[in-house]
Short mmCIF file of C-alpha atoms in Angstrom, two decimals:
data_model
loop_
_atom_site.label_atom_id
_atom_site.label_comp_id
_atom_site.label_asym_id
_atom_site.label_seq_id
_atom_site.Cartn_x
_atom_site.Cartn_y
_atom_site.Cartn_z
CA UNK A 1 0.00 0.00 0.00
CA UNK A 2 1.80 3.65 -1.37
CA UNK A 3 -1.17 5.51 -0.45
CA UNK A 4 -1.34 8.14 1.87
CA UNK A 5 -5.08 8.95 2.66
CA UNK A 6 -6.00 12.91 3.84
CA UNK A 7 -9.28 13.44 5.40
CA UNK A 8 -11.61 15.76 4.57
CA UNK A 9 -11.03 16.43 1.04
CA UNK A 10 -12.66 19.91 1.25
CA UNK A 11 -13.08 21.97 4.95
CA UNK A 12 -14.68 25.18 5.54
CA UNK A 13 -14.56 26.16 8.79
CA UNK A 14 -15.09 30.22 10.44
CA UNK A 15 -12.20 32.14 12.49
CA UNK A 16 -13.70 31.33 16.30
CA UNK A 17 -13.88 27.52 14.90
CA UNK A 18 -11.82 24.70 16.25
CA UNK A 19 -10.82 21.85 13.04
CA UNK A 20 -8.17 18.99 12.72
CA UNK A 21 -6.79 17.71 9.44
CA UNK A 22 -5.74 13.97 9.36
CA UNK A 23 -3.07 12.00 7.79
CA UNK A 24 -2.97 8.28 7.30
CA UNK A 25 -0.45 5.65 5.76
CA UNK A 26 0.82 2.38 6.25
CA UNK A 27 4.06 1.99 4.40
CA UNK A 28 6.34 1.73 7.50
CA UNK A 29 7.44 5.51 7.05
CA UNK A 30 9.10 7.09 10.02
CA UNK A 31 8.98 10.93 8.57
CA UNK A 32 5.79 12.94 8.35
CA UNK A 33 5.07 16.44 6.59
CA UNK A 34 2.83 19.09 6.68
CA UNK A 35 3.08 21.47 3.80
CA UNK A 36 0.88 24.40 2.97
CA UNK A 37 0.47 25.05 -0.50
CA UNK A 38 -1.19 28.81 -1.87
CA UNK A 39 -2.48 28.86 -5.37
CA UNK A 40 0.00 29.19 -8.22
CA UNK A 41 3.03 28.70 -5.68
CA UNK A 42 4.61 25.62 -4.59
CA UNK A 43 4.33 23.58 -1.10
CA UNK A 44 5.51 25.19 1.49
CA UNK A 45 6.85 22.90 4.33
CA UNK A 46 5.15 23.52 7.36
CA UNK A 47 6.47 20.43 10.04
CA UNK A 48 8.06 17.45 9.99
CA UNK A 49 7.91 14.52 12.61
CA UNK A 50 10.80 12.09 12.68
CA UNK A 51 10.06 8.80 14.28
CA UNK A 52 7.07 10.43 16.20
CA UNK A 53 8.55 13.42 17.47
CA UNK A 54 8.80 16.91 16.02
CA UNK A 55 11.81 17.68 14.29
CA UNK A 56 11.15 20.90 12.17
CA UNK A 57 9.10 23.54 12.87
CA UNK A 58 8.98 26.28 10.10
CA UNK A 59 7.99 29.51 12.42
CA UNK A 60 4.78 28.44 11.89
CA UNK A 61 2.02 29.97 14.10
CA UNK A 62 0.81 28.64 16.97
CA UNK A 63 -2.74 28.50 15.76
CA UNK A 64 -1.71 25.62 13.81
CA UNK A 65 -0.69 22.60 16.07
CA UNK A 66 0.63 19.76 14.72
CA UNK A 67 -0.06 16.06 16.68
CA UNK A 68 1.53 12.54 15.68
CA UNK A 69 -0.28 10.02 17.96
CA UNK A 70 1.65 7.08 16.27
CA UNK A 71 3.93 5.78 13.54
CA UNK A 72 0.66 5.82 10.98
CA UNK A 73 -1.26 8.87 11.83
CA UNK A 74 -0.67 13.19 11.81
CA UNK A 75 -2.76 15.33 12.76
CA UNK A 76 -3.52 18.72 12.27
CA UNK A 77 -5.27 20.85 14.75
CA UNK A 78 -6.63 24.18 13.72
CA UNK A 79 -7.90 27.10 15.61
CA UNK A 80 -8.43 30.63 15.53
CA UNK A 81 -7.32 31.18 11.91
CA UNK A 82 -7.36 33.57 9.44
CA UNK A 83 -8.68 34.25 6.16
CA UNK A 84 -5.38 34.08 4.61
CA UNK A 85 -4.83 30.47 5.72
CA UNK A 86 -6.85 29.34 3.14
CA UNK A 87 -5.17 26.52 1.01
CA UNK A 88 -4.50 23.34 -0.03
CA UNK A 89 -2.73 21.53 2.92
CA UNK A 90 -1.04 18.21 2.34
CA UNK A 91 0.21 15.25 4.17
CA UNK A 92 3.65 14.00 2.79
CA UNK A 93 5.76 10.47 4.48
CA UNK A 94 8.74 9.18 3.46
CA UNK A 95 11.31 6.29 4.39
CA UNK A 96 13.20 8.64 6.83
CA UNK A 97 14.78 12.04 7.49
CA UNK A 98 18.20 11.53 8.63
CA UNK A 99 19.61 9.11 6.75
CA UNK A 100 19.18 11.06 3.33
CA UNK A 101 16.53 12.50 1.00
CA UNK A 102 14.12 9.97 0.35
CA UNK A 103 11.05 10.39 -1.83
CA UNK A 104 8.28 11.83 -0.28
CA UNK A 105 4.75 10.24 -0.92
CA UNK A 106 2.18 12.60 -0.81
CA UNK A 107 -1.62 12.95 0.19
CA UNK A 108 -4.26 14.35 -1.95
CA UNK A 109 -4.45 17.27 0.07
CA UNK A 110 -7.13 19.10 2.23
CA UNK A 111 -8.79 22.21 0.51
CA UNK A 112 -9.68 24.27 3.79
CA UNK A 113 -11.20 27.84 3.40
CA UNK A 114 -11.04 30.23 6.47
CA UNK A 115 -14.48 32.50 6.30
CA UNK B 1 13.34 31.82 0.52
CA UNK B 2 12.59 29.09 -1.98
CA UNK B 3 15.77 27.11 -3.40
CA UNK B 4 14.96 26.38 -6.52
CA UNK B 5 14.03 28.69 -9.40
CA UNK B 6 12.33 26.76 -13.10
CA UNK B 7 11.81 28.25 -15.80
CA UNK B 8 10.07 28.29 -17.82
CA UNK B 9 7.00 29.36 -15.60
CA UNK B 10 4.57 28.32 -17.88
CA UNK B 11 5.48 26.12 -21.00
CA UNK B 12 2.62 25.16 -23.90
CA UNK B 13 3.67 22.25 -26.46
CA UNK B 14 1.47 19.85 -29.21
CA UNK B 15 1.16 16.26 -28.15
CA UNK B 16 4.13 14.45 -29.25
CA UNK B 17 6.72 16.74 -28.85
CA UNK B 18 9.55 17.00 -26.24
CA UNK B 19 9.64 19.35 -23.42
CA UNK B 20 11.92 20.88 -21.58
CA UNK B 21 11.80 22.32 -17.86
CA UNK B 22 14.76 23.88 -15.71
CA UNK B 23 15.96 24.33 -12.00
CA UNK B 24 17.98 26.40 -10.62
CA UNK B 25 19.43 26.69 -6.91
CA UNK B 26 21.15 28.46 -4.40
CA UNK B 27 23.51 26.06 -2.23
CA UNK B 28 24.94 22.92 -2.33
CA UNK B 29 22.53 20.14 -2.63
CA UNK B 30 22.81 16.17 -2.01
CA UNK B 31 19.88 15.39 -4.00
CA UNK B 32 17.33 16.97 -6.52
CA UNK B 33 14.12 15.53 -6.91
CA UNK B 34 11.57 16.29 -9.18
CA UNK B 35 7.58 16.05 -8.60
CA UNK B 36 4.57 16.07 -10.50
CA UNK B 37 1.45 18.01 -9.67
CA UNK B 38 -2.61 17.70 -11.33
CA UNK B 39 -4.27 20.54 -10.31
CA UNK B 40 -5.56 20.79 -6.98
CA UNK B 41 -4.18 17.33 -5.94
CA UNK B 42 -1.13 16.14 -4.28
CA UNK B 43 2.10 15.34 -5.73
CA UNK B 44 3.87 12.46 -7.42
CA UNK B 45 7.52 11.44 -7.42
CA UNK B 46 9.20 10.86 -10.21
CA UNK B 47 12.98 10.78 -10.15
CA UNK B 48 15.97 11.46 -7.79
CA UNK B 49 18.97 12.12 -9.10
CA UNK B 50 21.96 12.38 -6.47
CA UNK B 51 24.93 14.76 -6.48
CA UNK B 52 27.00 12.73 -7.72
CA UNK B 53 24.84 11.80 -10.66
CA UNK B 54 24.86 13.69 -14.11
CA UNK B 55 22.05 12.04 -15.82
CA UNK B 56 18.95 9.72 -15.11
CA UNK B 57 16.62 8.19 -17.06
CA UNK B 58 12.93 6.32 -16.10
CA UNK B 59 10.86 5.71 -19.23
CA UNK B 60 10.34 8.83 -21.14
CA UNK B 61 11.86 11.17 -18.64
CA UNK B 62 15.64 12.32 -18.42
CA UNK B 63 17.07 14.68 -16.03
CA UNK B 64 20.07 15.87 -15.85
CA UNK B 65 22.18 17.61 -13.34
CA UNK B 66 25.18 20.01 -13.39
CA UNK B 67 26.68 20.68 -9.48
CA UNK B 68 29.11 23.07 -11.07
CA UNK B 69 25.90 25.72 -12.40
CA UNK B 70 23.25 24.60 -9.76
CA UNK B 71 21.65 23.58 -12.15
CA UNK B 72 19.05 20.50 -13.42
CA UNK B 73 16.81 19.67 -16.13
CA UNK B 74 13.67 17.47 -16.93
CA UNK B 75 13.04 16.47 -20.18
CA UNK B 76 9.51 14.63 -21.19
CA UNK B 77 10.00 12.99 -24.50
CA UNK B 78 6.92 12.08 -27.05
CA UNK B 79 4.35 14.27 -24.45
CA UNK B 80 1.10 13.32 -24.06
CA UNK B 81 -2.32 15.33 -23.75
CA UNK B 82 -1.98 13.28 -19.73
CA UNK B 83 1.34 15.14 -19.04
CA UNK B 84 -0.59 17.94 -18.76
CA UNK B 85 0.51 19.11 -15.06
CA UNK B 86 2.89 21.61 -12.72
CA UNK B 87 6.31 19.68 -12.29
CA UNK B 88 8.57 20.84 -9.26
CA UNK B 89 11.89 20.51 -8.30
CA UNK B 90 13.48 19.89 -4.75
CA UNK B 91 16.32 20.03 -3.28
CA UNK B 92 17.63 19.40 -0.45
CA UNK B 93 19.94 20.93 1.77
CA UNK B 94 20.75 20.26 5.77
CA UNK B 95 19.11 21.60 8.41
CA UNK B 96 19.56 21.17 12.46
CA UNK B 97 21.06 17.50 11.34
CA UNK B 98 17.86 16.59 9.00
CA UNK B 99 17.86 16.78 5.09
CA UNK B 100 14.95 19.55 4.45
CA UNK B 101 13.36 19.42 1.42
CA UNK B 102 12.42 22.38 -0.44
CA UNK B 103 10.38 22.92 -3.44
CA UNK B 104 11.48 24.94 -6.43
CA UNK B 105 9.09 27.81 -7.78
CA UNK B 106 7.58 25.03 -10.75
CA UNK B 107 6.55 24.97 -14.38
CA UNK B 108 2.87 24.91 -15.33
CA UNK B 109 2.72 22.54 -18.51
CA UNK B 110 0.30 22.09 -21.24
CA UNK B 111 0.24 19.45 -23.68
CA UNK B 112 -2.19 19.96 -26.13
CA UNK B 113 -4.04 16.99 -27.88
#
């Protein structure tokens, strides 16, 4: 199984609401990633968890929180966001992060739209 | 700021015939990668070529790689209307003892039937 399943497809959620994002796959990876992708531009990494714990943390702001309850699973929490946070978020995993680049297998992405 | 710079930004061709993408970057690299992207989805590997490499092949793609310009290519040979996508580069570069990945600025392509 190379999949790497992102629920929901499509979120739409108001600035006092509370959301979470989630990211699934089952190919043994040990690295997780968060990216943030605008329209016309490219992904924009976000985190990355290593073997379940954070290991990069782009400056991003607190209203985002990332979670990784195990080896299989990232989450996303949301809360108090902004317009401007609108995008396409995706889910990425791949083999590992310290040994070397490996290629990244990504999710098909969550559409959210802060109203 | 991003690594990698392609050009061209946008890039229209007629089914069949070859076409050509760039990268540029900044620093030293260990790797470059290059992705594929349908609109709105997520995207798709499809080659890694290491620093040490000059030129890769996987069925009708070839990238190439000069260290010495920071530079790397992806060629699609004999396009199809289903290349029709944005294609990225990445490179790599180290960070706090991980390998971060980032994504160059990508080429919106058009391959018309």
């Amino acid at each position: 199984d190379t999949e790497v399943t992102q629920t929901p497809k499509h979120l739409v959620m108001g600035m006092t609401n509370k959301k979470s994002l989630k990211c699934e796959q089952h190919m043994g990876h040990r690295a997780m990633y968060w990216y943030k992708q605008k329209a016309k531009k490219p992904p924009e990494l976000m985190f990355v968890y290593s073997y379940e714990k954070l290991s990069i943390n782009e400056s991003v702001p607190s209203r985002f929180s990332p979670e990784c309850p195990n080896s299989s699973l990232l989450n996303l929490h949301l809360h108090a966001l902004q317009p401007e946070d609108s995008a396409l978020y995706l889910c990425a995993s791949s083999q590992g992060l310290r040994e070397g680049s490996y290629e990244q297998y990504f999710g098909p992405g969550t559409r959210l739209t802060v109203t | 700021s991003q690594q990698g710079e392609e050009d061209p930004q946008a890039l229209s061709i007629q089914e069949g015939e070859n076409a050509t993408m760039n990268c540029s970057y900044k620093t030293s690299i260990n790797n470059l990668q290059w992705y594929r992207q349908n609109s709105g989805r997520g995207l798709v590997h499809l080659i890694l070529i290491r620093s040490n490499e000059r030129e890769k092949h996987s069925g009708r793609l070839r990238v190439t790689l000069d260290t010495s310009k920071k530079s790397s290519s992806l060629l699609i040979t004999a396009s199809r209307a289903a290349d029709t996508a944005s294609y990225f580069c990445a490179t790599d570069a180290a960070s706090g003892g991980y390998q971060k990945v980032t994504f160059g600025t990508g080429t919106k392509l058009q391959v018309i039937p």
